[in-house]
GROMACS .gro file of C-alpha atoms in nm:
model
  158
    1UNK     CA    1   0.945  -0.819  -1.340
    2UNK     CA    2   1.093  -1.171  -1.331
    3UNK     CA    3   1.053  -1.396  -1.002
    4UNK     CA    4   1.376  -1.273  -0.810
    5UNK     CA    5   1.482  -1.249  -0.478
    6UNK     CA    6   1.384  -0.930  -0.208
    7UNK     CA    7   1.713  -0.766  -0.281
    8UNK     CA    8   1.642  -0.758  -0.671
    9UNK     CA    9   1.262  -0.707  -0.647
   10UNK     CA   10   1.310  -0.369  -0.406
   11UNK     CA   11   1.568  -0.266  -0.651
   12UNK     CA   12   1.375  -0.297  -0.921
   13UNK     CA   13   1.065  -0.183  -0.757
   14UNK     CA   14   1.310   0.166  -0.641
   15UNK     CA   15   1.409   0.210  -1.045
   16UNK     CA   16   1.083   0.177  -1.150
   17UNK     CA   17   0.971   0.453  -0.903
   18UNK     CA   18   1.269   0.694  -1.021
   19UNK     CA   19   1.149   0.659  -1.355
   20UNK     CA   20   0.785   0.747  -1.217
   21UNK     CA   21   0.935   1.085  -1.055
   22UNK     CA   22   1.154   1.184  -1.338
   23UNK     CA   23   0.883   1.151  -1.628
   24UNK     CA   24   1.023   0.868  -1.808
   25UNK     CA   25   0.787   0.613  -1.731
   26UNK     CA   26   0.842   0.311  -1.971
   27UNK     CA   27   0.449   0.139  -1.907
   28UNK     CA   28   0.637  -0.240  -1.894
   29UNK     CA   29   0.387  -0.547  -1.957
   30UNK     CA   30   0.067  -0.349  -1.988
   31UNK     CA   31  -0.070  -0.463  -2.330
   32UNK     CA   32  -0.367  -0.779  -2.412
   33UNK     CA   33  -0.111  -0.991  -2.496
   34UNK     CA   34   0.040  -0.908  -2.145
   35UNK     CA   35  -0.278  -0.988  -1.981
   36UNK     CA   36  -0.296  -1.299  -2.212
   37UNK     CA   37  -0.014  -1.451  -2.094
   38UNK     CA   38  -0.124  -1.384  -1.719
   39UNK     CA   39  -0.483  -1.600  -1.772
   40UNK     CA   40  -0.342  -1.923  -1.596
   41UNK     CA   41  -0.100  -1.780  -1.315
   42UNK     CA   42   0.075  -1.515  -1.153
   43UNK     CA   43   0.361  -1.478  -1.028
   44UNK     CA   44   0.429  -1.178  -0.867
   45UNK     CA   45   0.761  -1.053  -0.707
   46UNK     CA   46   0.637  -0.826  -0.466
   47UNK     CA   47   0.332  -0.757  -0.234
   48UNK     CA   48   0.209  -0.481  -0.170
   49UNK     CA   49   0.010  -0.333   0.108
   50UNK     CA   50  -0.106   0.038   0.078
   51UNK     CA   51  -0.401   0.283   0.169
   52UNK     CA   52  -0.659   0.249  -0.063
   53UNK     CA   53  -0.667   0.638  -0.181
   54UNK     CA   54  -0.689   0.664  -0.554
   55UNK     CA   55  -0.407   0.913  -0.598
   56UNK     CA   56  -0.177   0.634  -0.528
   57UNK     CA   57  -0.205   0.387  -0.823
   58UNK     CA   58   0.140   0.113  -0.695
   59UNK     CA   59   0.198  -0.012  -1.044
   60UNK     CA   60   0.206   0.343  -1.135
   61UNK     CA   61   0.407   0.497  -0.916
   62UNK     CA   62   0.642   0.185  -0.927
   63UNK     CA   63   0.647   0.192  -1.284
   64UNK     CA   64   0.556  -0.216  -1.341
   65UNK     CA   65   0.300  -0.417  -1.506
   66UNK     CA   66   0.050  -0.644  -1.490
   67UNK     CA   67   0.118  -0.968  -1.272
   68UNK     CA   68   0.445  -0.807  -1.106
   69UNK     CA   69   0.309  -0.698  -0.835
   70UNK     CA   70   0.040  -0.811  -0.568
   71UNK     CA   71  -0.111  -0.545  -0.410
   72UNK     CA   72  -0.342  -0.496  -0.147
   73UNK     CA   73  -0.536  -0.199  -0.080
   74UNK     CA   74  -0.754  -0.035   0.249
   75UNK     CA   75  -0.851   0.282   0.351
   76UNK     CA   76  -0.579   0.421   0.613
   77UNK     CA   77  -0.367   0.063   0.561
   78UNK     CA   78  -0.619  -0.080   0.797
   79UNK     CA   79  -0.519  -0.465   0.843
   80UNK     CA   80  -0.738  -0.732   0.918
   81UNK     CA   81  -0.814  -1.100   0.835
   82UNK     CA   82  -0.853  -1.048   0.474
   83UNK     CA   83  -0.587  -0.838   0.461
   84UNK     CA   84  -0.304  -1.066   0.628
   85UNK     CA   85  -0.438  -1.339   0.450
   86UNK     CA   86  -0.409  -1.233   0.124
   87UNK     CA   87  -0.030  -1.117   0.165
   88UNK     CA   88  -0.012  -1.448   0.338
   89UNK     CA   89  -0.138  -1.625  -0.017
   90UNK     CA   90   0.089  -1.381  -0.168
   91UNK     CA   91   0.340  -1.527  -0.057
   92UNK     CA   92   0.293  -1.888   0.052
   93UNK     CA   93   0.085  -1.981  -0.235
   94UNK     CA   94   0.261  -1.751  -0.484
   95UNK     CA   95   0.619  -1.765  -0.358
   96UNK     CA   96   0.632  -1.342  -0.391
   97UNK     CA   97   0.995  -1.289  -0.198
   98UNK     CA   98   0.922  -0.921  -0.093
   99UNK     CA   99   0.615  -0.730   0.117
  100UNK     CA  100   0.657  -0.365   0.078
  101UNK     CA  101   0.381  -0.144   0.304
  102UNK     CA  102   0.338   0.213   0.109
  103UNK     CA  103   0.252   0.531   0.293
  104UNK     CA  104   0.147   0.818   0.153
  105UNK     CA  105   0.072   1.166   0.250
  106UNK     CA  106  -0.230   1.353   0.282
  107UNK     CA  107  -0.418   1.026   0.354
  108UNK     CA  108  -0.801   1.088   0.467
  109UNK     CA  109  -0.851   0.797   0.681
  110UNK     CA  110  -0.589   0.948   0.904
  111UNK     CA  111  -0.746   1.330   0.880
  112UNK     CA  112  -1.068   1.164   0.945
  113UNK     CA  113  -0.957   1.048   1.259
  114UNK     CA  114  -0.778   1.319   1.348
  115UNK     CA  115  -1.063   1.444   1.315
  116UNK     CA  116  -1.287   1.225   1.499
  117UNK     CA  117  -1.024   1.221   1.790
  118UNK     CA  118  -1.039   1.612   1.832
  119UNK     CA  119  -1.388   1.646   1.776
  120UNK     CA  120  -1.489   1.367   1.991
  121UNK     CA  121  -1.728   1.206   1.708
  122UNK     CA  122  -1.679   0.895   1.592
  123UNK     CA  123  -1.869   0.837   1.254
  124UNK     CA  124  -2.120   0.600   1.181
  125UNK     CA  125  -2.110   0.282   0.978
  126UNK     CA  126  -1.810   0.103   0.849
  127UNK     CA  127  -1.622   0.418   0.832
  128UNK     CA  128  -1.587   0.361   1.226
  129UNK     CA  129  -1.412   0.030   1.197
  130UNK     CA  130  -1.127   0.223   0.988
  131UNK     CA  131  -1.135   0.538   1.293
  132UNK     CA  132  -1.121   0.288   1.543
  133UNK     CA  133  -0.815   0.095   1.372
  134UNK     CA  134  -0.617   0.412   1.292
  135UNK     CA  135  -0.665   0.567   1.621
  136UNK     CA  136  -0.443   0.383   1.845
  137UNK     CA  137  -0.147   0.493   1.585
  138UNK     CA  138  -0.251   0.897   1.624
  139UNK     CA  139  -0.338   0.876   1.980
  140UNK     CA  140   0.024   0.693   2.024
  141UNK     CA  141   0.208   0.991   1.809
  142UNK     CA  142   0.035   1.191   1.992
  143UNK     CA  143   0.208   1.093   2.321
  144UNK     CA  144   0.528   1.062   2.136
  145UNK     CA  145   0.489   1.445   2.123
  146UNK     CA  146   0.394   1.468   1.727
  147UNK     CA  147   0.172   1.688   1.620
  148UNK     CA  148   0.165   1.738   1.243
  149UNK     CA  149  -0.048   1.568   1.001
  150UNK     CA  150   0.220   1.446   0.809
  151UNK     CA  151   0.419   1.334   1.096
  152UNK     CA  152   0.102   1.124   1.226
  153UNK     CA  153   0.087   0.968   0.909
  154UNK     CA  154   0.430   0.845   0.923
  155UNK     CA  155   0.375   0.714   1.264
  156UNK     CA  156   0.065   0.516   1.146
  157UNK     CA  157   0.234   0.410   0.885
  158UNK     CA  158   0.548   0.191   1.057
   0.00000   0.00000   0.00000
């Protein structure tokens, strides 16, 4: 994808996506010599931030190849330092003109705490840090009056 401005990068970014969903994915810049010409910089059009579920692969699903996109991943798009600083490097330090945040459904972090929520058990470890960040999001749906999984999801989301 060549360095563009936010209005080219999202359409590009939406074409490559179509072609994702209609089967006619074209794999752009994917190859060694791809990566080869990537060794001394990047520069990316777009960040992106997304959940880090596996089922959602961004240069995938957006149809693009190596060094076109930034993207940065957590469970349940759980931001923190690290996270808004590397979109910030993104683009400060490599001038990408466009953040896109991707939500997805059936996300786990946000079943978990459901889960958590109804149940009244928060779980251990690390995993708690990513309950404890999601939760304001449900509980906040919640008073909104939604009640589906999918529509929680889309509230955590924005």
């Amino acid at each position: 994808m060549p360095h563009s401005n936010p209005v080219t990068a999202w359409k590009t970014l939406r074409q490559g996506n179509e072609r994702f969903v209609s089967g006619v994915s074209i794999h752009p810049s994917q190859g060694i010599a791809d990566r080869a010409q990537l060794v001394d910089e990047q520069h990316p059009t777009a960040v992106l931030f997304g959940c880090g579920d596996s089922r959602v692969a961004a240069e995938i699903i957006f149809d693009q190849g190596l060094g076109d996109m930034f993207v940065v991943r957590t469970a349940g798009h759980v931001l923190d330092d690290a996270v808004l600083g590397s979109i910030e490097y993104a683009v400060q330090i490599l001038d990408a003109p466009l953040i896109v945040v991707l939500g997805h459904d059936g996300c786990g972090a946000v079943k978990s705490t459901l889960d958590a929520l109804d149940k009244g058990k928060v779980p251990d470890g690390f995993i708690r840090s990513i309950v404890e960040r999601v939760a304001p999001s449900i509980m906040m749906g919640r008073k909104e009056g939604l009640t589906t999984v999918d529509e929680l999801e889309g509230r955590h989301v924005v």
